[in-house]
Amino acid sequence: MKTPDQRLIQARNIQVAKLPPWDQLIRGSLVRYYLTCGKPGCRCHRSKRFRHGPYWYVTVSVRRGKTKAYLIPTQQISQVRRAIAGYQKMWKGLCRISQINLTLLKTNQRKNHEAKSSPAK
């Protein structure tokens, strides 16, 4: 029969095994833009429905108040979507692992405190 600590360690190992590969992660958002061009006579200036696009970008916050956008070729959109979903899965998994580690830390501290406060025989 497993102890609670052993069950937590097993749950953590399962979470670690579920994490996606690091080389397939992108932290950002996929955004679709329709743009007006610089030609004054183009029909994109007459109506929003004639704007050029869609153009796909990955936007990433690089620091407070600053965002960087990267143009994505149409053929890579599904790959980028998977990479963004992988990052979200990684983040959730890391949060679960952190929670397990905190629980283990608390139980180990409690055990150490009980061992120190119990009278020696």
Coordinates of N, CA and C in Angstrom, one line a residue:
M1 N 0.8 -1.2 0.0 CA 0.0 0.0 0.0 C 0.9 1.2 0.0
K2 N 0.5 2.2 -0.8 CA 1.4 3.4 -1.0 C 1.0 4.4 0.1
T3 N 2.0 5.2 0.5 CA 1.8 6.3 1.4 C 1.3 7.5 0.7
P4 N 0.7 8.5 1.4 CA 0.2 9.7 0.6 C 1.4 10.3 -0.1
D5 N 2.6 10.4 0.5 CA 3.7 11.0 -0.2 C 4.0 10.2 -1.5
Q6 N 4.0 8.9 -1.5 CA 4.3 8.1 -2.7 C 3.2 8.3 -3.8
R7 N 2.0 8.5 -3.3 CA 0.9 8.8 -4.3 C 1.2 10.2 -5.0
L8 N 1.6 11.1 -4.1 CA 1.9 12.5 -4.7 C 3.0 12.4 -5.7
I9 N 4.1 11.7 -5.3 CA 5.2 11.6 -6.2 C 4.9 10.9 -7.5
Q10 N 4.0 9.9 -7.4 CA 3.5 9.2 -8.6 C 2.7 10.1 -9.5
A11 N 1.8 10.9 -8.8 CA 1.0 11.9 -9.6 C 1.9 12.9 -10.3
R12 N 3.0 13.4 -9.6 CA 3.9 14.3 -10.2 C 4.6 13.7 -11.4
N13 N 5.0 12.5 -11.2 CA 5.7 11.8 -12.3 C 4.8 11.7 -13.6
I14 N 3.6 11.4 -13.3 CA 2.6 11.3 -14.4 C 2.5 12.6 -15.1
Q15 N 2.4 13.7 -14.3 CA 2.3 15.1 -14.9 C 3.5 15.4 -15.7
V16 N 4.7 15.0 -15.2 CA 5.9 15.3 -15.9 C 5.9 14.6 -17.3
A17 N 5.4 13.3 -17.3 CA 5.4 12.5 -18.5 C 4.4 13.1 -19.5
K18 N 3.4 13.8 -19.1 CA 2.4 14.4 -20.0 C 2.8 15.7 -20.6
L19 N 3.9 16.3 -20.1 CA 4.3 17.6 -20.6 C 4.7 17.5 -22.1
P20 N 4.4 18.4 -22.9 CA 4.8 18.4 -24.3 C 6.3 18.7 -24.5
P21 N 6.8 18.3 -25.7 CA 8.2 18.6 -25.9 C 8.5 20.1 -25.9
W22 N 9.6 20.5 -25.3 CA 10.0 21.9 -25.2 C 10.2 22.5 -26.6
D23 N 10.6 21.8 -27.5 CA 10.9 22.4 -28.9 C 9.7 22.6 -29.7
Q24 N 8.5 22.3 -29.1 CA 7.3 22.5 -29.9 C 6.3 23.5 -29.1
L25 N 6.9 24.5 -28.4 CA 6.1 25.4 -27.6 C 6.2 26.8 -28.2
I26 N 5.1 27.6 -28.2 CA 5.2 29.0 -28.5 C 4.3 29.7 -27.4
R27 N 4.8 30.7 -26.8 CA 4.1 31.5 -25.9 C 3.6 32.7 -26.6
G28 N 2.3 32.8 -26.9 CA 1.8 33.9 -27.7 C 0.3 33.6 -28.1
S29 N -0.2 34.5 -28.9 CA -1.6 34.4 -29.4 C -1.5 34.5 -30.9
L30 N -2.4 33.7 -31.5 CA -2.5 33.8 -33.0 C -3.6 34.8 -33.3
V31 N -3.3 35.7 -34.1 CA -4.2 36.8 -34.5 C -4.3 37.0 -36.0
R32 N -5.6 37.2 -36.4 CA -5.9 37.4 -37.8 C -6.2 38.9 -38.1
Y33 N -5.5 39.4 -39.1 CA -5.7 40.8 -39.4 C -6.2 41.0 -40.9
Y34 N -7.0 42.0 -41.1 CA -7.4 42.4 -42.5 C -6.9 43.9 -42.5
L35 N -6.2 44.2 -43.6 CA -5.5 45.5 -43.6 C -6.0 46.3 -44.9
T36 N -5.8 47.6 -44.7 CA -6.0 48.5 -45.9 C -4.6 48.8 -46.4
C37 N -4.5 48.9 -47.7 CA -3.2 49.2 -48.3 C -2.9 50.7 -48.4
G38 N -1.8 51.0 -49.0 CA -1.3 52.4 -49.2 C -1.8 53.0 -50.5
K39 N -2.5 52.3 -51.3 CA -3.0 52.9 -52.5 C -4.3 53.6 -52.3
P40 N -4.4 54.9 -52.5 CA -5.7 55.6 -52.2 C -6.8 55.2 -53.0
G41 N -6.6 54.7 -54.2 CA -7.7 54.3 -55.1 C -8.2 52.9 -54.9
C42 N -7.6 52.1 -54.1 CA -7.9 50.7 -53.9 C -9.3 50.6 -53.2
R43 N -10.0 49.6 -53.5 CA -11.3 49.4 -52.9 C -11.3 49.1 -51.5
C44 N -10.1 48.7 -50.9 CA -10.0 48.4 -49.5 C -10.3 49.7 -48.7
H45 N -10.2 50.9 -49.3 CA -10.4 52.1 -48.6 C -11.9 52.5 -48.6
R46 N -12.7 51.9 -49.5 CA -14.1 52.2 -49.5 C -15.0 51.4 -48.6
S47 N -14.5 50.1 -48.3 CA -15.3 49.3 -47.4 C -14.4 48.3 -46.6
K48 N -14.8 48.0 -45.4 CA -14.1 47.1 -44.6 C -14.1 45.7 -45.2
R49 N -15.2 45.3 -45.9 CA -15.2 44.0 -46.5 C -14.2 43.7 -47.6
F50 N -13.6 44.8 -48.1 CA -12.6 44.7 -49.2 C -11.2 44.7 -48.7
R51 N -11.0 44.8 -47.4 CA -9.6 44.8 -46.8 C -8.8 43.6 -47.3
H52 N -7.5 43.8 -47.3 CA -6.6 42.7 -47.8 C -6.4 41.8 -46.6
G53 N -6.3 40.5 -46.9 CA -6.0 39.5 -45.9 C -6.9 38.3 -46.0
P54 N -6.9 37.4 -45.1 CA -6.3 37.6 -43.8 C -4.8 37.4 -43.7
Y55 N -4.2 38.1 -42.8 CA -2.8 38.0 -42.5 C -2.7 37.4 -41.1
W56 N -2.0 36.4 -40.9 CA -1.9 35.8 -39.5 C -0.6 36.2 -38.9
Y57 N -0.7 36.5 -37.6 CA 0.5 36.9 -36.8 C 0.4 36.2 -35.5
V58 N 1.6 35.9 -34.9 CA 1.7 35.5 -33.5 C 2.2 36.7 -32.8
T59 N 1.4 37.1 -31.8 CA 1.8 38.2 -31.0 C 2.3 37.7 -29.6
V60 N 3.4 38.3 -29.2 CA 4.0 37.9 -27.9 C 4.3 39.2 -27.1
S61 N 4.0 39.1 -25.8 CA 4.4 40.2 -24.9 C 5.8 40.1 -24.6
V62 N 6.6 41.0 -24.9 CA 8.1 41.0 -24.7 C 8.4 41.6 -23.3
R63 N 7.7 42.6 -22.9 CA 7.8 43.3 -21.6 C 6.6 44.1 -21.4
R64 N 6.5 44.7 -20.2 CA 5.3 45.4 -19.9 C 4.9 46.5 -20.9
G65 N 3.8 46.4 -21.5 CA 3.3 47.4 -22.5 C 3.9 47.2 -23.9
K66 N 4.7 46.2 -24.1 CA 5.3 46.0 -25.4 C 5.0 44.6 -26.0
T67 N 4.5 44.6 -27.2 CA 4.1 43.4 -27.9 C 4.8 43.3 -29.2
K68 N 5.2 42.1 -29.5 CA 5.9 41.9 -30.8 C 5.0 41.0 -31.6
A69 N 4.9 41.2 -32.9 CA 4.1 40.4 -33.8 C 5.0 39.8 -34.9
Y70 N 4.7 38.5 -35.2 CA 5.5 37.8 -36.2 C 4.5 37.3 -37.3
L71 N 4.7 37.7 -38.5 CA 3.9 37.2 -39.6 C 4.1 35.7 -39.8
I72 N 2.9 35.0 -39.9 CA 3.0 33.5 -40.1 C 2.5 33.2 -41.4
P73 N 3.2 32.4 -42.2 CA 2.7 31.9 -43.5 C 1.5 31.0 -43.3
T74 N 0.6 31.1 -44.2 CA -0.7 30.3 -44.1 C -0.4 28.8 -43.9
Q75 N 0.6 28.3 -44.5 CA 0.8 26.8 -44.4 C 1.3 26.4 -43.0
Q76 N 1.7 27.4 -42.2 CA 2.2 27.1 -40.8 C 1.2 27.4 -39.7
I77 N 0.0 27.8 -40.1 CA -1.0 28.2 -39.0 C -1.3 27.0 -38.1
S78 N -1.6 25.9 -38.7 CA -2.0 24.7 -37.8 C -0.8 24.3 -36.9
Q79 N 0.4 24.4 -37.4 CA 1.6 24.1 -36.6 C 1.7 25.1 -35.4
V80 N 1.5 26.4 -35.7 CA 1.5 27.4 -34.7 C 0.4 27.2 -33.6
R81 N -0.8 26.9 -34.1 CA -1.9 26.6 -33.2 C -1.5 25.5 -32.2
R82 N -0.9 24.4 -32.7 CA -0.5 23.3 -31.9 C 0.6 23.7 -30.9
A83 N 1.5 24.6 -31.3 CA 2.6 25.0 -30.5 C 2.0 25.9 -29.3
I84 N 1.1 26.8 -29.6 CA 0.4 27.6 -28.6 C -0.4 26.8 -27.6
A85 N -1.1 25.8 -28.2 CA -1.8 24.9 -27.3 C -0.9 24.1 -26.4
G86 N 0.3 23.7 -27.0 CA 1.3 23.0 -26.2 C 1.8 23.8 -25.1
Y87 N 2.0 25.1 -25.3 CA 2.5 26.0 -24.3 C 1.4 26.1 -23.1
Q88 N 0.2 26.2 -23.5 CA -0.9 26.3 -22.5 C -0.9 25.0 -21.7
K89 N -0.8 23.8 -22.4 CA -0.8 22.6 -21.7 C 0.5 22.5 -20.7
M90 N 1.6 23.0 -21.2 CA 2.8 23.0 -20.4 C 2.6 23.8 -19.1
W91 N 2.0 25.0 -19.3 CA 1.8 25.9 -18.2 C 0.9 25.3 -17.1
K92 N -0.2 24.7 -17.6 CA -1.1 24.0 -16.7 C -0.5 22.8 -15.9
G93 N 0.3 22.1 -16.7 CA 1.1 21.0 -16.1 C 2.1 21.4 -15.0
L94 N 2.8 22.5 -15.4 CA 3.7 23.1 -14.4 C 3.0 23.6 -13.1
C95 N 1.9 24.2 -13.3 CA 1.1 24.6 -12.1 C 0.7 23.4 -11.2
R96 N 0.3 22.3 -11.9 CA -0.1 21.1 -11.1 C 1.1 20.5 -10.4
I97 N 2.3 20.5 -11.1 CA 3.5 20.0 -10.5 C 3.9 20.8 -9.3
S98 N 3.8 22.1 -9.5 CA 4.2 23.0 -8.4 C 3.3 22.8 -7.2
Q99 N 2.0 22.6 -7.4 CA 1.1 22.4 -6.3 C 1.4 21.1 -5.6
I100 N 1.8 20.0 -6.3 CA 2.2 18.8 -5.7 C 3.4 19.0 -4.9
N101 N 4.4 19.7 -5.5 CA 5.7 20.0 -4.8 C 5.4 20.7 -3.5
L102 N 4.5 21.7 -3.5 CA 4.2 22.5 -2.3 C 3.6 21.6 -1.2
T103 N 2.7 20.7 -1.7 CA 2.0 19.7 -0.7 C 3.1 18.8 -0.1
L104 N 4.0 18.3 -0.9 CA 5.1 17.5 -0.4 C 6.0 18.2 0.6
L105 N 6.2 19.5 0.3 CA 7.1 20.3 1.1 C 6.4 20.5 2.5
K106 N 5.1 20.8 2.5 CA 4.3 20.9 3.7 C 4.4 19.7 4.6
T107 N 4.1 18.5 3.9 CA 4.1 17.3 4.7 C 5.4 16.9 5.2
N108 N 6.5 17.2 4.5 CA 7.8 16.9 5.0 C 8.2 17.9 6.1
Q109 N 7.8 19.1 6.0 CA 8.1 20.1 7.1 C 7.3 19.6 8.4
R110 N 6.1 19.2 8.2 CA 5.3 18.7 9.4 C 6.0 17.5 10.0
K111 N 6.4 16.5 9.2 CA 7.1 15.3 9.7 C 8.4 15.7 10.4
N112 N 9.2 16.7 9.8 CA 10.4 17.1 10.5 C 10.1 17.8 11.8
H113 N 9.1 18.6 11.9 CA 8.7 19.3 13.1 C 8.3 18.3 14.2
E114 N 7.5 17.3 13.8 CA 7.0 16.3 14.7 C 8.2 15.5 15.2
A115 N 9.1 15.2 14.4 CA 10.3 14.4 14.8 C 11.1 15.2 15.8
K116 N 11.3 16.5 15.6 CA 12.1 17.3 16.5 C 11.4 17.5 17.8
S117 N 10.1 17.6 17.8 CA 9.3 18.0 19.0 C 9.0 16.8 19.9
S118 N 9.1 15.6 19.3 CA 8.8 14.4 20.1 C 10.0 14.1 21.0
P119 N 9.7 13.6 22.2 CA 10.8 13.4 23.2 C 11.6 12.2 22.8
A120 N 12.9 12.3 23.0 CA 13.8 11.2 22.6 C 13.7 10.1 23.6
K121 N 13.8 8.8 23.1 CA 13.6 7.7 24.0 C 15.0 7.2 24.5

